[in-house]
Coordinates of C-alpha atoms in Angstrom, one line a residue:
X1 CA -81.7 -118.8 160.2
X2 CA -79.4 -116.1 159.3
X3 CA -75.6 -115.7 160.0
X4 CA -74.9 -112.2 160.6
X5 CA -77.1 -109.1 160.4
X6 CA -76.3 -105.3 160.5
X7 CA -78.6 -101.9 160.9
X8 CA -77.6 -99.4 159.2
X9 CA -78.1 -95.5 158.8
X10 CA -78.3 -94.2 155.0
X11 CA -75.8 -91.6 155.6
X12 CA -73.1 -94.3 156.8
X13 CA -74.2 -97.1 154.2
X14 CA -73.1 -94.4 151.3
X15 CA -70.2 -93.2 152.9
X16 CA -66.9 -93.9 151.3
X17 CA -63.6 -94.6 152.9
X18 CA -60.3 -95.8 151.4
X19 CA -60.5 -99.2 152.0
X20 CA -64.2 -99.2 150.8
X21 CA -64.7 -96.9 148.2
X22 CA -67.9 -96.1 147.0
X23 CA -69.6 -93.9 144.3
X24 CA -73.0 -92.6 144.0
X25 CA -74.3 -95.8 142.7
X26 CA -74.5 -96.9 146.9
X27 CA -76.7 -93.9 148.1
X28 CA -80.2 -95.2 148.9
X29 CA -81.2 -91.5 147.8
X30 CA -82.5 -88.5 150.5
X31 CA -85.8 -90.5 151.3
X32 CA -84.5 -93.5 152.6
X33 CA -85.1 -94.7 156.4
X34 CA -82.7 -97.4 157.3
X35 CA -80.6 -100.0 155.8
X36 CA -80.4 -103.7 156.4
X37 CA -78.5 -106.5 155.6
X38 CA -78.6 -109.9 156.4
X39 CA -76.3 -112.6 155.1
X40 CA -77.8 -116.6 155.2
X41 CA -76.8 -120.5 153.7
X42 CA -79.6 -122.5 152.0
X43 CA -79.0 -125.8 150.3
X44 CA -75.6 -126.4 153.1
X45 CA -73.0 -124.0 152.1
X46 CA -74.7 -121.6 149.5
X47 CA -74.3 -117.8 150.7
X48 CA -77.4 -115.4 150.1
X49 CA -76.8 -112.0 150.4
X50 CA -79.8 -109.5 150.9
X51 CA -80.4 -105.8 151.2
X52 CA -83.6 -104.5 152.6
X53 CA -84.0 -100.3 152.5
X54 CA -87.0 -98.4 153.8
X55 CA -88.3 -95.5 152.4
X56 CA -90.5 -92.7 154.0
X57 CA -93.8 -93.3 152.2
X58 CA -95.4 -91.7 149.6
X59 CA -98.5 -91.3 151.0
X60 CA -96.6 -88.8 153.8
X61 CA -98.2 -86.2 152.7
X62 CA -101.5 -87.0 153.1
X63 CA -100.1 -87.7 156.7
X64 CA -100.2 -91.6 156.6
X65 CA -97.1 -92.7 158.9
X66 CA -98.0 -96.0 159.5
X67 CA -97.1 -97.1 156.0
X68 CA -93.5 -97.5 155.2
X69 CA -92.1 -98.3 151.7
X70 CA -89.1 -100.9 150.9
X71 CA -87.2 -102.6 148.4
X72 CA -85.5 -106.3 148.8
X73 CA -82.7 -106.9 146.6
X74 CA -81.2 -110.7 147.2
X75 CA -78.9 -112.4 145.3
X76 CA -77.1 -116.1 145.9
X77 CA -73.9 -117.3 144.8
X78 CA -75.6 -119.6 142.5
X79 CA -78.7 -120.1 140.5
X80 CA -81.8 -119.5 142.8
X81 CA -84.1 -122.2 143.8
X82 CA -87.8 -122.2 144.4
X83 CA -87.6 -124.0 147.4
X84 CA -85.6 -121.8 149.0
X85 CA -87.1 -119.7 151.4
X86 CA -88.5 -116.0 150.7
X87 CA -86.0 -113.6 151.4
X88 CA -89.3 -111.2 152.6
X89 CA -90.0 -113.8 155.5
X90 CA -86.3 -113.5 156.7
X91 CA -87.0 -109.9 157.4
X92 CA -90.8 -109.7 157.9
X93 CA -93.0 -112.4 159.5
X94 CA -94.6 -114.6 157.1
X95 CA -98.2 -114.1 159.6
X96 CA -100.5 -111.2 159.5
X97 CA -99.1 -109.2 162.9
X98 CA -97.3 -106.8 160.1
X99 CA -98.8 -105.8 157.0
X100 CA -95.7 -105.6 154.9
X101 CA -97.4 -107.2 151.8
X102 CA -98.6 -104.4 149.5
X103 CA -98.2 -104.3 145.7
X104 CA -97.6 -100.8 144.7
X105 CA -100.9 -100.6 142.6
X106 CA -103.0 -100.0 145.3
X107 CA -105.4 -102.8 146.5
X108 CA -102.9 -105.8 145.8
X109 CA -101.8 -108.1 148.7
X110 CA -99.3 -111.3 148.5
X111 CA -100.9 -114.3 150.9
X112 CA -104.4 -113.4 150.7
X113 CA -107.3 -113.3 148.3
X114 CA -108.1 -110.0 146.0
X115 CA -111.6 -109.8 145.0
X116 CA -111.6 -107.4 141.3
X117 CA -113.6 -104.4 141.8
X118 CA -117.3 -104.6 140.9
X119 CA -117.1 -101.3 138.7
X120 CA -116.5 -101.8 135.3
X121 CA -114.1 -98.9 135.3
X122 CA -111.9 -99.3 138.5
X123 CA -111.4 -103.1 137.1
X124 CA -110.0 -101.9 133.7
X125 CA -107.9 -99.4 135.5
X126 CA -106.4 -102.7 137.8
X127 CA -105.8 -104.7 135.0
X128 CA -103.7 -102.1 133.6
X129 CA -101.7 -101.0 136.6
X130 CA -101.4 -104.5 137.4
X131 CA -99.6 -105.5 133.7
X132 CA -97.1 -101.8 133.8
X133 CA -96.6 -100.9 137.1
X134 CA -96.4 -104.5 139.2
X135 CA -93.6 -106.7 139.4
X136 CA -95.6 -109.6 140.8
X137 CA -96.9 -112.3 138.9
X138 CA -100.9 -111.6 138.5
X139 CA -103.2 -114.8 138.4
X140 CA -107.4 -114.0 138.0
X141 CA -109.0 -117.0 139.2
X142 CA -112.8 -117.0 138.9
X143 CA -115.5 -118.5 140.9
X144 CA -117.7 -120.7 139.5
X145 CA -119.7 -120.5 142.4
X146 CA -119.2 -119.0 146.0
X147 CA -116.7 -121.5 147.8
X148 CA -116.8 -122.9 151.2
X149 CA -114.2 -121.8 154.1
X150 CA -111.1 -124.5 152.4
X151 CA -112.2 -123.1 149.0
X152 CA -111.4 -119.2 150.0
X153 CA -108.4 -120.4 151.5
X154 CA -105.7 -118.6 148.4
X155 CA -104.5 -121.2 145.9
X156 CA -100.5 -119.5 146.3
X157 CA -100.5 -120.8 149.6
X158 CA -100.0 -124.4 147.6
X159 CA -96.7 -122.5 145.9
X160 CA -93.0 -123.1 146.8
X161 CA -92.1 -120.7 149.3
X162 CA -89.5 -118.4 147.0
X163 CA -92.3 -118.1 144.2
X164 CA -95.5 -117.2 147.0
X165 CA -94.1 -114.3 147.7
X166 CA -93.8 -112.9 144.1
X167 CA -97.7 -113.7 143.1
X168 CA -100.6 -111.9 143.9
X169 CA -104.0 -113.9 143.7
X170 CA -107.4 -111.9 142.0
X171 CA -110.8 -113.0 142.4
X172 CA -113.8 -112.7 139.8
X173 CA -117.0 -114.0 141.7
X174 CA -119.5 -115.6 139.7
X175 CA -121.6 -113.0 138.7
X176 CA -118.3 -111.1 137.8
X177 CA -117.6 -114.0 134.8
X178 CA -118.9 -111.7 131.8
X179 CA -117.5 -108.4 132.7
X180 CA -114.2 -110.1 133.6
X181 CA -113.5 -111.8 130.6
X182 CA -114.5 -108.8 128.8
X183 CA -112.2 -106.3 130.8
X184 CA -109.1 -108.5 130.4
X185 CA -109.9 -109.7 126.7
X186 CA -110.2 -105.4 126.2
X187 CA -107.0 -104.2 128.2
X188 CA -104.9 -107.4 127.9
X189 CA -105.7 -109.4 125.2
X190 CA -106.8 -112.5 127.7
X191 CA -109.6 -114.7 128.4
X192 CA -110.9 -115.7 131.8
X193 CA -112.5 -119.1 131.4
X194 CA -115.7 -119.2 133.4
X195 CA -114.5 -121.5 136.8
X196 CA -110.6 -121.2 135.4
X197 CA -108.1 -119.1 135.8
X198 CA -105.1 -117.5 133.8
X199 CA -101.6 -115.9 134.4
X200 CA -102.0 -112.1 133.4
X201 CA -99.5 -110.5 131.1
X202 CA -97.0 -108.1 131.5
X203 CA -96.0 -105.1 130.0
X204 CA -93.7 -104.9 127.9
X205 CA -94.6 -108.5 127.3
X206 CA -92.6 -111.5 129.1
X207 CA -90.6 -113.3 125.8
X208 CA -92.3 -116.6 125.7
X209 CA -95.6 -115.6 127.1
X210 CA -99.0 -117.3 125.3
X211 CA -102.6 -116.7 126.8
X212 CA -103.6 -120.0 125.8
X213 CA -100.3 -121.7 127.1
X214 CA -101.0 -119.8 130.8
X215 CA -104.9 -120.2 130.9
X216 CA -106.4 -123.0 132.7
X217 CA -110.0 -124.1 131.9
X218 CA -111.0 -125.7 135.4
X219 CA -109.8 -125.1 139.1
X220 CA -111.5 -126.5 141.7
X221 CA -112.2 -124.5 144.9
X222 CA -112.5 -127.2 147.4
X223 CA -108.9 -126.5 149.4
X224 CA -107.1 -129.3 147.4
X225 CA -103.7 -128.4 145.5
X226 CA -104.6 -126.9 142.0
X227 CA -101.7 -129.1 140.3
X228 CA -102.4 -127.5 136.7
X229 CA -102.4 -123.6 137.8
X230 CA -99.6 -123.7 140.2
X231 CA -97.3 -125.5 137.5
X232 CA -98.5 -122.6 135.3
X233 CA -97.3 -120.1 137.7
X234 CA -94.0 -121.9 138.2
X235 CA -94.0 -122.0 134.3
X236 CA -94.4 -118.1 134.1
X237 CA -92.0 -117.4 137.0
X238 CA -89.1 -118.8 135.4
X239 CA -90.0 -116.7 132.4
X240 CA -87.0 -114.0 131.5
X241 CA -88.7 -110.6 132.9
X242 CA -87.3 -107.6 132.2
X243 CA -86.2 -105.7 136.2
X244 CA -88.7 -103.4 137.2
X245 CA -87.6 -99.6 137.7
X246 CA -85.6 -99.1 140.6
X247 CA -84.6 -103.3 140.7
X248 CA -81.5 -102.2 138.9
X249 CA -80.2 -99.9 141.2
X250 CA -80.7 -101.7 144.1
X251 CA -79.0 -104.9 142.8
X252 CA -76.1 -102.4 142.0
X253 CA -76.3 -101.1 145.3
X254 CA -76.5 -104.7 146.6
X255 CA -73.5 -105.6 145.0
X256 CA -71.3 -102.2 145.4
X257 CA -72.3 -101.4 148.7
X258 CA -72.3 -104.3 150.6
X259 CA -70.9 -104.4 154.5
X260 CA -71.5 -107.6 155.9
X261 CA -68.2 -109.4 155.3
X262 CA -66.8 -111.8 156.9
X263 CA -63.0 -111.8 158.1
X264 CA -62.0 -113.8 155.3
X265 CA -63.6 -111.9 152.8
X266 CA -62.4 -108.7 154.4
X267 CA -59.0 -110.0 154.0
X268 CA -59.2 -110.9 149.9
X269 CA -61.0 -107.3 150.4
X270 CA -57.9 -105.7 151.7
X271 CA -55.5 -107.8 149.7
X272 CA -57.4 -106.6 146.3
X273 CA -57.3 -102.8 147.2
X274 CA -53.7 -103.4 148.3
X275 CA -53.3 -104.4 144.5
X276 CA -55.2 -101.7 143.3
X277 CA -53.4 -99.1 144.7
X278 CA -49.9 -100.5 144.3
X279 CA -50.7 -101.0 140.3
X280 CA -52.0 -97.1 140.6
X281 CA -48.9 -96.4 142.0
X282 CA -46.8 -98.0 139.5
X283 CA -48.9 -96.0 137.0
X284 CA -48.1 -92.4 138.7
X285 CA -44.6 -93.2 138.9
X286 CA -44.2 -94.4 135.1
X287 CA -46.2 -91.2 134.2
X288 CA -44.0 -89.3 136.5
X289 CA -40.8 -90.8 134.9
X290 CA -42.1 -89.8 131.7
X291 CA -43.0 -86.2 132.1
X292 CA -38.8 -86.3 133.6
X293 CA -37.4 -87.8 130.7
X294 CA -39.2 -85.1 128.5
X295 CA -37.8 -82.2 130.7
X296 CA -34.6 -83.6 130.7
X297 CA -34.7 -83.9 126.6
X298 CA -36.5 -79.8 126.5
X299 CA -33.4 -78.8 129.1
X300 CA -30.8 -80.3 126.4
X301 CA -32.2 -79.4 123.5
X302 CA -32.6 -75.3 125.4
X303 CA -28.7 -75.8 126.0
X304 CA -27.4 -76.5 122.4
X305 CA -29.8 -74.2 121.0
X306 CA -28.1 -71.4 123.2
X307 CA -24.8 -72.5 123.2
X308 CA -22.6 -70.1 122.1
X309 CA -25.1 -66.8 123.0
X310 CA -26.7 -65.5 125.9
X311 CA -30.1 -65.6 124.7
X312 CA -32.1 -67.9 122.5
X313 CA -32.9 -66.8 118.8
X314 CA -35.9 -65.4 117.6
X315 CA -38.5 -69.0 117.2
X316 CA -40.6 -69.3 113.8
X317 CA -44.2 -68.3 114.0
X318 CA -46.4 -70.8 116.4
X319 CA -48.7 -72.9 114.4
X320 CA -52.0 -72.5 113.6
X321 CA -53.1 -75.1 115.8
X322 CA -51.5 -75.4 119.3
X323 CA -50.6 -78.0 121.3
X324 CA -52.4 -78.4 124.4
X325 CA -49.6 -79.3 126.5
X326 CA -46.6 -76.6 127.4
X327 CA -44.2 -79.5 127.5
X328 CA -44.6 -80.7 123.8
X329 CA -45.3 -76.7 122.9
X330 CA -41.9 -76.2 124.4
X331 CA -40.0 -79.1 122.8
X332 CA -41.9 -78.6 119.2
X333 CA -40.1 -74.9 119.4
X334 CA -37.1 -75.6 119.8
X335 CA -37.3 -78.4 117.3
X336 CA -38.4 -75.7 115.0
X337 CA -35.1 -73.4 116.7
X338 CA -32.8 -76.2 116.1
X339 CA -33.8 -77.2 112.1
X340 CA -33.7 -73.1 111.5
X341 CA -30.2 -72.8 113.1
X342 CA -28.6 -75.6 111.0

């Protein structure tokens, strides 16, 4: 489905040239693995431009290699629409053959079903690294009782396919309803209606958010299309959220250190730096003119105030404060020299 695609080194994505100049703002940093980017139409003639960097892991250390840490930055040329697909699944398979689906608070997973912790502690501590460190959408759903094969089937498999991938599902079983709704009412300052389900908060707060306007009172486990949740979720996606650390800089490096052009954008490219530099150019030489003109004007004003001698006359005292450039030091004494000698 995509266009064009390149692999990239981290040294050679930062590195700056004159016809692509590039600051800081484009180094992935010293940890990072590879870079790709991968450029894609949806809706016909719509351009999406994405940028996926791998990281070594964390967890290195402890000498985990398998697990490898990235960050997808994708932007269209217009407003982005849900039915567009994920920008994950265009660089991981949407299937189960790679687990590239970790949250960073550890025991989250997009696609599949979480079931909360049974201790009371570890479930307080999930709710809260859920609502400050995650970016994804939360949603608890709870039980009413234990579903059937269709029923623990997850209910974002129902969502469009560029708002799955940004929701992780929770499940409270039904002995979990009291100490759930406890937990969440305690840390968030939600409810979890027994057999419902609600959208969980985030912090700082989402502008617009309501607990009652996100909760819903019934969902049925029976592998039919929870209409009322999933328009929730939609609701709550299209919320203004404030980026997530790090989701700034890799827009910015999205946007300044892109390489995937194509020839005709490498020509208005090309043509724009040609610009640049010529205007530059003009600049240096008008400066350059300049700083001339004002030699010219300090070598006349040296000749008539030693005309007529062979060397100039003693110059008043030097102000107090002095002039950080020699040129106008120069010229201010020999204005001084010329109003003392008339």
């Amino acid at each position: 489905m995509i266009d064009d695609f390149v692999d990239l080194d981290p040294v050679e994505a930062a590195r700056s040239t004159d016809l692509f100049p590039r600051d800081e703002a484009a180094d992935p940093g010293p940890s990072a693995r590879r870079v790709f980017e991968a450029r894609w139409r949806v809706a016909g003639d719509v351009t999406v431009r994405a940028q996926l960097t791998t990281y070594e892991p964390e967890s290195r250390r402890t000498g985990n290699e398998s697990e490898v840490a990235w960050v997808l930055a994708a932007e269209a040329e217009t407003a982005w629409q849900a039915s567009w697909p994920s920008p994950a699944t265009v660089f991981w398979p949407d299937s189960d053959q790679v687990a590239w689906d970790h949250d960073r608070v550890p025991g989250g997973r997009l696609r599949t079903v979480n079931h909360l912790p049974k201790d009371d502690g570890e479930l307080r501590r999930l709710l809260r690294d859920c609502s400050r460190q995650s970016w994804f959408i939360h949603v608890v759903v709870h039980e009413a009782m234990t579903p059937d094969a269709l029923g623990r089937r997850p209910v974002t498999a129902f969502l469009p396919p560029s708002i799955k991938h940004r929701v992780i599902e929770h499940r409270a079983t039904p002995e979990q309803a009291l100490i759930a709704d406890f937990a969440m009412k305690r840390e968030l300052g939600v409810g979890l209606p027994r057999g419902g389900a609600v959208v969980l908060p985030s912090t700082p707060q989402t502008p617009g958010y309501d607990a009652e306007r996100f909760t819903v009172g019934d969902v049925f486990l029976d592998g039919t299309e929870p209409t009322e949740l999933l328009r929730k979720i939609t609701e709550f996606a299209s919320l203004p959220r404030p980026l997530p650390d790090g989701a700034e800089q890799a827009l910015t490096r999205l946007r300044q250190g892109w390489h995937l052009l194509t020839p005709d954008e490498e020509l208005v490219h090309a043509r724009a730096m040609v610009t640049r530099y010529a205007e530059a150019l003009k600049a240096m030489t008008a400066s350059c003119d300049l700083y001339r003109e004002a030699a010219e004007s300090a070598h006349a004003a040296l000749a008539e105030a030693t005309s007529g001698s062979n060397a100039p006359r003693t110059l008043a005292p030097p102000a107090a404060e002095q002039d950080t450039s020699p040129l106008k030091s120069l010229t201010k004494s020999l204005g001084i020299f010329r109003r003392t000698d008339r």
